[in-house]
Short mmCIF file of C-alpha atoms in Angstrom, two decimals:
data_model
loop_
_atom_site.label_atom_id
_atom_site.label_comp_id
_atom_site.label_asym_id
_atom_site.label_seq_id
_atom_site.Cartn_x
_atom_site.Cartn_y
_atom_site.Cartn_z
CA UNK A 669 15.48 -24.49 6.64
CA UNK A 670 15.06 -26.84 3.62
CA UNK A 671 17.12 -25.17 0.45
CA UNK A 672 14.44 -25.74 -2.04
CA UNK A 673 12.31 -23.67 0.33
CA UNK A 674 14.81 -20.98 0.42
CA UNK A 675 15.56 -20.82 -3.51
CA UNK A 676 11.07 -21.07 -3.89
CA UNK A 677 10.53 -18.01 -1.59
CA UNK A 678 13.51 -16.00 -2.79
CA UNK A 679 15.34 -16.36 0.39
CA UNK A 680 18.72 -14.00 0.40
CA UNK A 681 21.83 -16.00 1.58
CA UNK A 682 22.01 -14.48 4.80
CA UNK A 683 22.00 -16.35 7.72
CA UNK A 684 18.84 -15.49 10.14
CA UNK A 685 20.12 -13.72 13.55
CA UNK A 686 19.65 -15.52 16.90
CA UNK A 687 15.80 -15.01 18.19
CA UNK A 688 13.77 -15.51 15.04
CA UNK A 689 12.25 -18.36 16.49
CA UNK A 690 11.17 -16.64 19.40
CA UNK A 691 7.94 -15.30 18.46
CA UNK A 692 6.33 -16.61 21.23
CA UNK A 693 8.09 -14.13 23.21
CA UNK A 694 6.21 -11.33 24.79
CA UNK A 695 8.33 -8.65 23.33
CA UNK A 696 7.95 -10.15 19.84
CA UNK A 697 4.27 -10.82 19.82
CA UNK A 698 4.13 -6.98 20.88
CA UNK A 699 6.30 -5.75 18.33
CA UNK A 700 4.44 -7.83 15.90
CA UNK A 701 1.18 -6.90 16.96
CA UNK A 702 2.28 -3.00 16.81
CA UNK A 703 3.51 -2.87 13.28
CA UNK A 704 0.09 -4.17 12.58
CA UNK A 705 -2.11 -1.31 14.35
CA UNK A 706 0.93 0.91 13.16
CA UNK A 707 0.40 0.18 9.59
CA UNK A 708 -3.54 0.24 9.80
CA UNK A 709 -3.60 3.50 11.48
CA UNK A 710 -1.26 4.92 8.64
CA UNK A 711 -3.25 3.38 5.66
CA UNK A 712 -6.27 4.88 7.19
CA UNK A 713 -5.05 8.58 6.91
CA UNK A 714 -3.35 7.46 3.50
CA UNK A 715 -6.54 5.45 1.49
CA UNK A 716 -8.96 7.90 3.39
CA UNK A 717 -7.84 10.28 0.98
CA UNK A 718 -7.64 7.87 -1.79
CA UNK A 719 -11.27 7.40 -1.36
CA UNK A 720 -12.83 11.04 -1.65
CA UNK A 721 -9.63 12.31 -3.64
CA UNK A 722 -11.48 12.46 -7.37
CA UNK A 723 -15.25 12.31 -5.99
CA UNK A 724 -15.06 14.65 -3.19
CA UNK A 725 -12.21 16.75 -3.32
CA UNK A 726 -11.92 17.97 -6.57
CA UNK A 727 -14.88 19.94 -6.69
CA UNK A 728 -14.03 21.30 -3.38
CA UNK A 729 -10.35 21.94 -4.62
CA UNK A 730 -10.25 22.92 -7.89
CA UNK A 731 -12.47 25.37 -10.47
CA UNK A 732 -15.81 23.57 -11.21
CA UNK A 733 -15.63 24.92 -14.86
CA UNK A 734 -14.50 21.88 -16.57
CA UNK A 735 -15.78 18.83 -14.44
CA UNK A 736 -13.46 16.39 -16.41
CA UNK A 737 -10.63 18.89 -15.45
CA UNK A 738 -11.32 18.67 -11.85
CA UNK A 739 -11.91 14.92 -11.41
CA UNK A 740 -8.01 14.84 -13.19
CA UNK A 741 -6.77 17.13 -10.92
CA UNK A 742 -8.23 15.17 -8.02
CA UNK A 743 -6.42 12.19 -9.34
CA UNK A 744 -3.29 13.95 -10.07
CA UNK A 745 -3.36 15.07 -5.74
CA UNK A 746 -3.50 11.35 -5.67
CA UNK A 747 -0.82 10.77 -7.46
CA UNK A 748 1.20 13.49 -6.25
CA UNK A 749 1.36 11.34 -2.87
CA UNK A 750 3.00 8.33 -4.75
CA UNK A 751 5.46 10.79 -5.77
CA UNK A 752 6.59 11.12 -3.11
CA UNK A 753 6.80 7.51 -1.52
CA UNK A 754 10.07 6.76 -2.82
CA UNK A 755 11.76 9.70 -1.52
CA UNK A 756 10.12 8.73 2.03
CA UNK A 757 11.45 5.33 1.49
CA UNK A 758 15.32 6.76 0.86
CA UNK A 759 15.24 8.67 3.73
CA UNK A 760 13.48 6.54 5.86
CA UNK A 761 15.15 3.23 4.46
CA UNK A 762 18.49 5.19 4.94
CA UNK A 763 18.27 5.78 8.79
CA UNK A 764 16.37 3.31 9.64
CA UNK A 765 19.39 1.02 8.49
CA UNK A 766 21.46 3.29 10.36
CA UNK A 767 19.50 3.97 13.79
CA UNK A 768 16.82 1.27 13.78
CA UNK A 769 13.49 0.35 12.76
CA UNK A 770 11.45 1.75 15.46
CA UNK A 771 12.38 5.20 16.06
CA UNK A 772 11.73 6.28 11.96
CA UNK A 773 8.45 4.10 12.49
CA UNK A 774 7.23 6.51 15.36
CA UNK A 775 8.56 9.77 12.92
CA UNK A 776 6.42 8.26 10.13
CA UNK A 777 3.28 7.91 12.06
CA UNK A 778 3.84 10.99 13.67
CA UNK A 779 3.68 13.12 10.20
CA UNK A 780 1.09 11.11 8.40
CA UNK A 781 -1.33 12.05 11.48
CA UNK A 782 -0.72 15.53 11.48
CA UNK A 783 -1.03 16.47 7.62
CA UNK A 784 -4.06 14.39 7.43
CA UNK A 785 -5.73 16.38 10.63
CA UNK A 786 -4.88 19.50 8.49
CA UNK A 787 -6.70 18.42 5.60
CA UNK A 788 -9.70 17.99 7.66
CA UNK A 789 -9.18 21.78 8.73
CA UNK A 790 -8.04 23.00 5.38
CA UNK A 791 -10.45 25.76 3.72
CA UNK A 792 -11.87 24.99 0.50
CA UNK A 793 -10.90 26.71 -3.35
CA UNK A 794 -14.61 28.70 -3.24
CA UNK A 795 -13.06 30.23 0.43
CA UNK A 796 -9.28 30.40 0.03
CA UNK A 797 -8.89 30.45 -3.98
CA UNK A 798 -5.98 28.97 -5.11
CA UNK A 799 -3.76 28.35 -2.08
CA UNK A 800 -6.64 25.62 -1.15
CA UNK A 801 -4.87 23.48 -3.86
CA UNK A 802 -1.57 24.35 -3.39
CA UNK A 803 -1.75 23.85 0.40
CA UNK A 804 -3.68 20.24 -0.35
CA UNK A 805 -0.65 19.20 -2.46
CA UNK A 806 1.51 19.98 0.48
CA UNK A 807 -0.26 17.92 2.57
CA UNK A 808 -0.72 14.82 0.66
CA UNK A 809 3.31 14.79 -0.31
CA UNK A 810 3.59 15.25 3.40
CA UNK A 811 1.72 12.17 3.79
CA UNK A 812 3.53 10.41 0.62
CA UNK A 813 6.83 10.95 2.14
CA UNK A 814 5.33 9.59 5.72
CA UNK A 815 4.07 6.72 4.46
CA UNK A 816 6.77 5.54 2.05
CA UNK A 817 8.62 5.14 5.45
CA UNK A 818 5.98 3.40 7.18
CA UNK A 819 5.62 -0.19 4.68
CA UNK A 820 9.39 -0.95 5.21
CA UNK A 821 9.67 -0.25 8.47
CA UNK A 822 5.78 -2.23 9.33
CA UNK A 823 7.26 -5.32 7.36
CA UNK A 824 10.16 -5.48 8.98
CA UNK A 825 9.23 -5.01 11.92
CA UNK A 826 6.95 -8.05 11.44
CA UNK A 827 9.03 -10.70 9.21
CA UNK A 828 12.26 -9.73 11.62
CA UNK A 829 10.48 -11.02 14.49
CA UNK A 830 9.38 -14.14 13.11
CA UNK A 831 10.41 -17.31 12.76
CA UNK A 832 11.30 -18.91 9.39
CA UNK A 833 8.30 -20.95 8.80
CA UNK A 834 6.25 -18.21 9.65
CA UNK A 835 7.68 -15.45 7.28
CA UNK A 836 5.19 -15.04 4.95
CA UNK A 837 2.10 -15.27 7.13
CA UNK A 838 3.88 -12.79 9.73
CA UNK A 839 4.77 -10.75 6.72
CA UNK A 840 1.23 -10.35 5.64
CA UNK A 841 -0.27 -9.05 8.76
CA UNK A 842 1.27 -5.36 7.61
CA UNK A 843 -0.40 -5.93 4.28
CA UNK A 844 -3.46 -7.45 5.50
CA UNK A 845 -3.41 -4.11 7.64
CA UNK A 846 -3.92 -1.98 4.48
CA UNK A 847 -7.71 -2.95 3.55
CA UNK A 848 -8.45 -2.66 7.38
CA UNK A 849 -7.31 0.54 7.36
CA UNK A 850 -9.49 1.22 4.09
CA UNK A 851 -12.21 -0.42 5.73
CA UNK A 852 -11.86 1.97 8.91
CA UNK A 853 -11.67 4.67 6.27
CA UNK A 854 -14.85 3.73 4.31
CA UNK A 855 -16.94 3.27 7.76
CA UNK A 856 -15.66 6.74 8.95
CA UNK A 857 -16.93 8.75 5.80
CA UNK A 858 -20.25 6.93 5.80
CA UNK A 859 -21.00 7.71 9.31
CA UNK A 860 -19.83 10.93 8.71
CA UNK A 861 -22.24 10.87 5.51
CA UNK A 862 -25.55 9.60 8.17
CA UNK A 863 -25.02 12.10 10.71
CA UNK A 864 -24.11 15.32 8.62
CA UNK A 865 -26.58 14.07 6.29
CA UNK A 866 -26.72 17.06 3.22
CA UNK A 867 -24.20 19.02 5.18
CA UNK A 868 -21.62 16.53 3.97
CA UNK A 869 -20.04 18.06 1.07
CA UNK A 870 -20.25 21.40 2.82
CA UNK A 871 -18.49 20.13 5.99
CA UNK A 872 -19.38 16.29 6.76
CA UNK A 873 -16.38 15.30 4.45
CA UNK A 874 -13.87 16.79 6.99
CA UNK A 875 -15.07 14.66 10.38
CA UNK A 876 -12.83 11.41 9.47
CA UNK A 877 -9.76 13.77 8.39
CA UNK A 878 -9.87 15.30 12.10
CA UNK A 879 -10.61 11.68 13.28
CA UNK A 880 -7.22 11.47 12.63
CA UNK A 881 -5.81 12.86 15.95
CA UNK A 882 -7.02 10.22 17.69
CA UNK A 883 -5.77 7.84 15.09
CA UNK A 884 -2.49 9.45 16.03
CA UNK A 885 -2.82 9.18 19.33
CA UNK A 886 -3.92 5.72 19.63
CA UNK A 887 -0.67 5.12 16.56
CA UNK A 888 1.57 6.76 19.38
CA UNK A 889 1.03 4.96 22.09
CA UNK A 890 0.69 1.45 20.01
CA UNK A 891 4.44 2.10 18.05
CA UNK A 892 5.72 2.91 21.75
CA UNK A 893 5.01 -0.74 22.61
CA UNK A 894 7.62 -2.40 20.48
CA UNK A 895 11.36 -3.39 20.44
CA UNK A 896 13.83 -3.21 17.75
CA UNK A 897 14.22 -6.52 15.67
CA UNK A 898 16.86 -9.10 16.67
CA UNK A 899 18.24 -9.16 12.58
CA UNK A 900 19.27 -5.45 13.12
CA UNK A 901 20.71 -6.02 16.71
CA UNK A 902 22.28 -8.46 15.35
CA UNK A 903 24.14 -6.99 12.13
CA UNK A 904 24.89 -4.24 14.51
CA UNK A 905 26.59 -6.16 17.16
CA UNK A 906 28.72 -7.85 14.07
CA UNK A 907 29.37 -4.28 13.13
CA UNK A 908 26.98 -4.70 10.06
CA UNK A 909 25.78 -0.96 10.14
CA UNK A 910 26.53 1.08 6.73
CA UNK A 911 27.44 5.01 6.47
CA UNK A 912 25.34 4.80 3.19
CA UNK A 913 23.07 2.16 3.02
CA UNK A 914 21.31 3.15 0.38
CA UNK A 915 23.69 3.52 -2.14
CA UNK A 916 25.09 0.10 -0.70
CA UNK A 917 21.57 -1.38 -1.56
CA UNK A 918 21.39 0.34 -5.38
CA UNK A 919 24.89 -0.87 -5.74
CA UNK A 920 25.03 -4.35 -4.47
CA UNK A 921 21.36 -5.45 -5.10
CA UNK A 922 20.17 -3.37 -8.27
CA UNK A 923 18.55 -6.38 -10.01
CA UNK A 924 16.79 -6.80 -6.64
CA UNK A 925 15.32 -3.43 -6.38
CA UNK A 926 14.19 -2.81 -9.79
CA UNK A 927 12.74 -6.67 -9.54
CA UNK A 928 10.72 -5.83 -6.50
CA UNK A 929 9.75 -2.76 -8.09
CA UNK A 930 8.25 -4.65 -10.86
CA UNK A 931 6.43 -6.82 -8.54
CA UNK A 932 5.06 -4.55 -6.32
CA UNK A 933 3.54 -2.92 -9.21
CA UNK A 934 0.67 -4.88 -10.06
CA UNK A 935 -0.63 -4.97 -6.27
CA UNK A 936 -0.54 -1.44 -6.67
CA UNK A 937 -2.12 -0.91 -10.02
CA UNK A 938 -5.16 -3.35 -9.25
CA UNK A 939 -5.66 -2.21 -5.57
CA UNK A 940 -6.11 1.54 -6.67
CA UNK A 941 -7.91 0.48 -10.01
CA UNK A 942 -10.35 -1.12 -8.00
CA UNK A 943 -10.71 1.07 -5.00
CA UNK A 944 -10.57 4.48 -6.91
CA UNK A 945 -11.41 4.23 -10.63
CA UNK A 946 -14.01 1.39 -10.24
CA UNK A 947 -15.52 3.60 -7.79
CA UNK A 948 -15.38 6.78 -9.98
CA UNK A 949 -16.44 5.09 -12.85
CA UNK A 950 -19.54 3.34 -11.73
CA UNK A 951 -20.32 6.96 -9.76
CA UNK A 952 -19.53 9.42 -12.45
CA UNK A 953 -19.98 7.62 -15.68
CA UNK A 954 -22.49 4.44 -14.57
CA UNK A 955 -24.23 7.15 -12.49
CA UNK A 956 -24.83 5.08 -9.78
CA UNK A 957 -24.49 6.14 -6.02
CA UNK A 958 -21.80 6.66 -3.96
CA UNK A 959 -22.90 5.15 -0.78
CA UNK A 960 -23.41 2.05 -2.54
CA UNK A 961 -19.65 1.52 -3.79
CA UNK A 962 -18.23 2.51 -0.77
CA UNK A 963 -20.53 -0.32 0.95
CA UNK A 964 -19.12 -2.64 -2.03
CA UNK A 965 -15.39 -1.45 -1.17
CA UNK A 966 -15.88 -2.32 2.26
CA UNK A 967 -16.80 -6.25 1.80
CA UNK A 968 -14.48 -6.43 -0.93
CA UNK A 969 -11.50 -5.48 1.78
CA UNK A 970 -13.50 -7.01 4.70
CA UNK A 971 -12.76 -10.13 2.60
CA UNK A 972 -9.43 -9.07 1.50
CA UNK A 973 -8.13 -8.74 5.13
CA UNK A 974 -8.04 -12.39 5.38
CA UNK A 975 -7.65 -13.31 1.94
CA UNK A 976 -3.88 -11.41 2.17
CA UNK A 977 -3.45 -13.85 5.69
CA UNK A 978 -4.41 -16.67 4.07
CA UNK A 979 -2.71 -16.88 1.27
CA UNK A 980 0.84 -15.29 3.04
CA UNK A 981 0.28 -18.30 5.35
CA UNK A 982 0.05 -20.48 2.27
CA UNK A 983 3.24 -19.49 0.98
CA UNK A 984 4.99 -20.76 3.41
CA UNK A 985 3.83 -24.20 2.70
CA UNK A 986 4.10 -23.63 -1.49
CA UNK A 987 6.69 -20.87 -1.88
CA UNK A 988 6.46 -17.23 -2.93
CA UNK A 989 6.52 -17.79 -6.19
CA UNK A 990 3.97 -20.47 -6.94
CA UNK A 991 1.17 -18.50 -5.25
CA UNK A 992 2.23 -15.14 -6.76
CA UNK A 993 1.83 -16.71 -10.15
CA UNK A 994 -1.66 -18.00 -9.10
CA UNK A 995 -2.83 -14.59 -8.50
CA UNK A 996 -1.06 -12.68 -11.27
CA UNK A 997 -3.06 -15.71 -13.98
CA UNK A 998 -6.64 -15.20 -12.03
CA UNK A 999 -6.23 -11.38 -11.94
CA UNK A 1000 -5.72 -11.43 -15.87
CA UNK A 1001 -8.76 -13.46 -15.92
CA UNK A 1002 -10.98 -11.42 -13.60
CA UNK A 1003 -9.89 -7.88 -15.07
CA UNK A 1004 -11.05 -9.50 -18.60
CA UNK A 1005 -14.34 -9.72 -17.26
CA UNK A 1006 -14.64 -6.90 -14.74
CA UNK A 1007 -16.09 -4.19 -16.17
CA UNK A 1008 -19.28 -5.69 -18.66
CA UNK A 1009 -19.63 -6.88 -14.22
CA UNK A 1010 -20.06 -3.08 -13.21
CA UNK A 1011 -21.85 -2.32 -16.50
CA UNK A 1012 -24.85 -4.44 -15.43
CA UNK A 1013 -25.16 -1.77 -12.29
CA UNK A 1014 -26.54 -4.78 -10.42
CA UNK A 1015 -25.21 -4.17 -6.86
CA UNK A 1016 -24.71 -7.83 -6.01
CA UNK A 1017 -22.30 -8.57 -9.35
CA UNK A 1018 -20.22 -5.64 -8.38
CA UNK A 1019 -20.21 -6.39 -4.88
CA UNK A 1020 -18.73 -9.95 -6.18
CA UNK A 1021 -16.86 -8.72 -9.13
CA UNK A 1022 -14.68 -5.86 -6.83
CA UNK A 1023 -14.46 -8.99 -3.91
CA UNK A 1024 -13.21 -11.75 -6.81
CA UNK A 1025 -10.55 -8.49 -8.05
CA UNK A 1026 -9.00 -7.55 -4.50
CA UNK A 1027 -9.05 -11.39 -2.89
CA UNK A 1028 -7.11 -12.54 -6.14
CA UNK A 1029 -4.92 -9.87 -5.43
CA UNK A 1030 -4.17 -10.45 -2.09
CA UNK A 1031 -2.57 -14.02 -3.81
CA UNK A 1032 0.15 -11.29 -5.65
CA UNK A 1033 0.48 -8.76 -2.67
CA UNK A 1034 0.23 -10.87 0.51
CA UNK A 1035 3.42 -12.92 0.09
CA UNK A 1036 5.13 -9.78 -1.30
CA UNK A 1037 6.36 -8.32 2.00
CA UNK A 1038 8.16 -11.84 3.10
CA UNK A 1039 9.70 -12.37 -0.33
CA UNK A 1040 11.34 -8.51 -0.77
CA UNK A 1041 12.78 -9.21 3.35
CA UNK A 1042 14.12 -12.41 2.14
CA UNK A 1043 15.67 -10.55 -1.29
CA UNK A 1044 17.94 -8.25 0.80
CA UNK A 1045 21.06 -8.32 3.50
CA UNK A 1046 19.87 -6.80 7.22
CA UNK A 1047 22.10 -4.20 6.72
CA UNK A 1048 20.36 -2.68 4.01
CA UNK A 1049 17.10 -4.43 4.09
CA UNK A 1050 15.12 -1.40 4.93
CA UNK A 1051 16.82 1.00 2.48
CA UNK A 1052 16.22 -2.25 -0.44
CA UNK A 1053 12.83 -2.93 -0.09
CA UNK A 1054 11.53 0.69 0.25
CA UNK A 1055 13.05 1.71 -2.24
CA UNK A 1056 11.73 -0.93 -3.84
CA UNK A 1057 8.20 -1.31 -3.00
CA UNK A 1058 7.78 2.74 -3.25
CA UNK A 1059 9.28 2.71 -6.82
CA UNK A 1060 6.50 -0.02 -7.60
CA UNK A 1061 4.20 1.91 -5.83
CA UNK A 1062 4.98 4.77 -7.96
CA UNK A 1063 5.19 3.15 -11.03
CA UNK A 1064 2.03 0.89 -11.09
CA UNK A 1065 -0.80 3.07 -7.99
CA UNK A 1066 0.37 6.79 -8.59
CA UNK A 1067 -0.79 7.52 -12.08
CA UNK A 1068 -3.21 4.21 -12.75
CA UNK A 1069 -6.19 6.06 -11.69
CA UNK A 1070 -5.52 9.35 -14.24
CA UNK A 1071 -4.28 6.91 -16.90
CA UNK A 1072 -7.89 4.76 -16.70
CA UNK A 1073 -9.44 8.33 -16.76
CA UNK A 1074 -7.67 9.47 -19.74
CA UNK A 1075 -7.84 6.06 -21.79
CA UNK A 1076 -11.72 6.20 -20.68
CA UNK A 1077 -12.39 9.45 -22.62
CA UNK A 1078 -10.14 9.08 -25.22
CA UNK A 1079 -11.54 5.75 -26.60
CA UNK A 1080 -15.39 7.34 -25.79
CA UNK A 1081 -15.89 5.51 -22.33
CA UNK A 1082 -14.43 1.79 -24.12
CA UNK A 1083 -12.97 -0.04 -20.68
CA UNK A 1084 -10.93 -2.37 -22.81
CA UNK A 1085 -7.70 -0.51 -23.19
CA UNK A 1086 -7.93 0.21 -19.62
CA UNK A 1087 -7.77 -3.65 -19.22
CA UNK A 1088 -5.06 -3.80 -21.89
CA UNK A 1089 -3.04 -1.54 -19.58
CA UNK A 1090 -4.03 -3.45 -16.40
CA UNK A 1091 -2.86 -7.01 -18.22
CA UNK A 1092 0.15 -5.13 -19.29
CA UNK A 1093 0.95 -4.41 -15.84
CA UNK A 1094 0.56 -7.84 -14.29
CA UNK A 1095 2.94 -9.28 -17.06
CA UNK A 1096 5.51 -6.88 -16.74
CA UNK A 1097 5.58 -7.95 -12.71
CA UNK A 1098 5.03 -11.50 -13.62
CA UNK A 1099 8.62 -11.08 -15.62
CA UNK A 1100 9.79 -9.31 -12.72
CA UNK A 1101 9.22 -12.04 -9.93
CA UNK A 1102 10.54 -14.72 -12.16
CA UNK A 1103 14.17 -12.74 -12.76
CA UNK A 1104 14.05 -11.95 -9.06
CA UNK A 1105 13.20 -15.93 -8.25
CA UNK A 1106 16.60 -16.09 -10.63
CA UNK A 1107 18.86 -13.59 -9.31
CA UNK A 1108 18.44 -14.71 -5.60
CA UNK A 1109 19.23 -18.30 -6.05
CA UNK A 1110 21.73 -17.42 -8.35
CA UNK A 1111 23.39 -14.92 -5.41
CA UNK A 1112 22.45 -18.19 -2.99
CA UNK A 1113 24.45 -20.53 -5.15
CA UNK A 1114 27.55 -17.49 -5.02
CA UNK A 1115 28.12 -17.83 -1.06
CA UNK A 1116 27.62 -21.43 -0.85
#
């Protein structure tokens, strides 16, 4: 591989384990193929309850006394998920150095499918009182914990199996597998909305949570398809297998983790900025309806599926870097402009204005999963970049939503500190991928 590649994409300074190139094998296209169903059958269970979390759930969850109250509540479920993806990423990241990728994958599909199938059975506050919230909670760190596991394991699954060239577009297929999922998600509760009609609050909302089983099913049989990736055969066979891999990773590659924290930040903090506040914003302050947005949020990640594809393909021909920074400049420019777009409550503007948002953010997020692979050693590559990408997730999806609520009443429904947070965001990961650029050619340069 050319070395000004490497240093552009972030490349770590390990060498790649025989098989990489053999993606045209029928084991690897599988393997590929089911960390992509994998991951899209996990983000629909995940960002299905992203999507009814503040407008459907918390007046179904939580005391209708104070409406403000509840739609923070509903949030702070939300959040309460993100919470938990980093510890899902230790422990998954942990064995899944240790025993392999797939097994953990099948665990993590396995959970996520079941809490969300309980959700869909779960009774509401007005039947259960307060252990309908408390129970609710349960669930969603449940699925928190399941799907911290599940990005690591998806990406690596994918960029393991691929060749070289072909890292970041390989790499993208898990992330391009996250607005399919959404989309699934979206099309479920609006069918769901048609045929329940105005039974939905009372009992429509819970047909796509005990869709779910057959989600799991289909997951199950999908995961069962793949083989473990030739990089972690390989560091096994040269007896590269830790007793603590994660503490290995926080030891050996802290500037990498808290880098690739700070990057995978702003994907986070648009995505659910877009797909949750926008959405609660235009339906409970704009008062516009809800079947319209979640028509909007469907193009918008129609698009976005091959937006992510496209431009993880392209960074294999620029670099990492370059196209990251692309996307981090035109999502300071669109969030500049996107709200006076919803305030016009003209369908087609926010259609565009949501679409412009999430395909500029698929420049950021799509080479993401190729450049955090590339940061870390096999050995601890799944315990480095879950860590990583579920303290990003964390820090810039998990509280974005309550924080745009908050900032919205506090400065009397004025959008622009909530676009003063979301530029303060991208610049903080902007620093972030430009001292992890840094520290991996400068670790390149060390055992060379």
């Amino acid at each position: 591989m050319n070395q000004s590649v490497l240093l552009t994409s972030g490349a770590a300074a390990t060498p790649p384990a025989p098989g990489l190139t053999q993606l045209g094998s029928a084991a690897s296209r599988r393997s590929i193929a089911g960390s992509f169903f994998g991951m899209v059958l996990e983000s629909y269970d995940f960002l299905l309850y992203a999507s009814v979390a503040t407008v459907i759930l918390a007046p179904l969850f939580f005391p209708a006394s104070d409406p403000f109250l509840g739609t923070m509540l509903g949030a702070a479920t939300l959040a309460v998920g993100f919470i938990a993806r980093p510890v899902g990423g230790m422990v998954f990241g942990h064995y899944g150095d240790k025993i392999g990728r797939k097994p953990l994958m099948l665990m993590s599909l396995m959970m996520i499918g079941v809490s969300t199938f309980c959700i869909g059975l779960l009774p509401t506050y007005a039947q259960i009182g307060v252990a309908a919230p408390i129970v609710l909670v349960i669930l969603r760190l449940i699925q928190g914990i399941a799907y911290g596991g599940e990005w690591g394991g998806a990406v690596l699954m994918s960029v393991e199996h691929a060749p070289l060239h072909r890292r970041g577009l390989i790499g993208s297929l898990p992330q391009a597998a996250v607005p399919l999922g959404l989309l699934l998600a979206t099309g479920m509760l609006k069918l769901a909305a048609a045929i329940t009609g105005p039974e939905y609050m009372t009992w429509g909302w819970r047909l796509p949570f005990i869709f779910a089983v057959v989600v799991l099913a289909l997951g199950l049989w999908v995961r069962t398809q793949t083989i473990e990736t030739p990089e972690f055969k390989a560091a096994v066979a040269k007896g590269g297998r830790t007793r603590a891999p994660l503490l290995v990773a926080i030891r050996t590659y802290p500037r990498e983790v808290a880098c690739s924290a700070a990057v995978f930040a702003v994907s986070q903090c648009i995505y659910y900025l877009v797909i949750v506040f926008a959405v609660q914003y235009c339906v409970g302050t704009l008062r516009m309806a809800l079947s319209d947005m979640m028509t909007t949020v469907a193009i918008a990640s129609f698009v976005q599926i091959f937006a992510l594809v496209a431009f993880g393909a392209l960074s294999d021909k620029l670099g990492r870097v370059p196209v990251m920074l692309f996307g981090a400049v035109g999502l300071g420019l669109i969030l500049s402009q996107f709200f006076g777009l919803l305030q016009t409550k003209d369908m087609t503007l926010i259609t565009l204005a949501v679409t412009a948002a999430l395909a500029l953010n698929s420049a950021f997020y799509g080479p993401t999963a190729a450049l955090l692979v590339e940061s870390f050693g096999p050995e601890v590559r799944f315990s480095g970049i879950s860590l990583g990408a579920n303290l990003g997730a964390l820090l810039g999806g998990a509280f974005t939503p309550m924080i745009a609520l908050g900032l919205l009443k506090t400065f009397n429904n004025e959008t622009w500190p909530i676009v003063s947070y979301g530029v303060m965001v991208i610049g903080i990961g902007t620093v972030g991928l430009v001292l992890l650029r840094r520290t991996i050619a400068a670790r390149h340069h060390a055992t060379t």
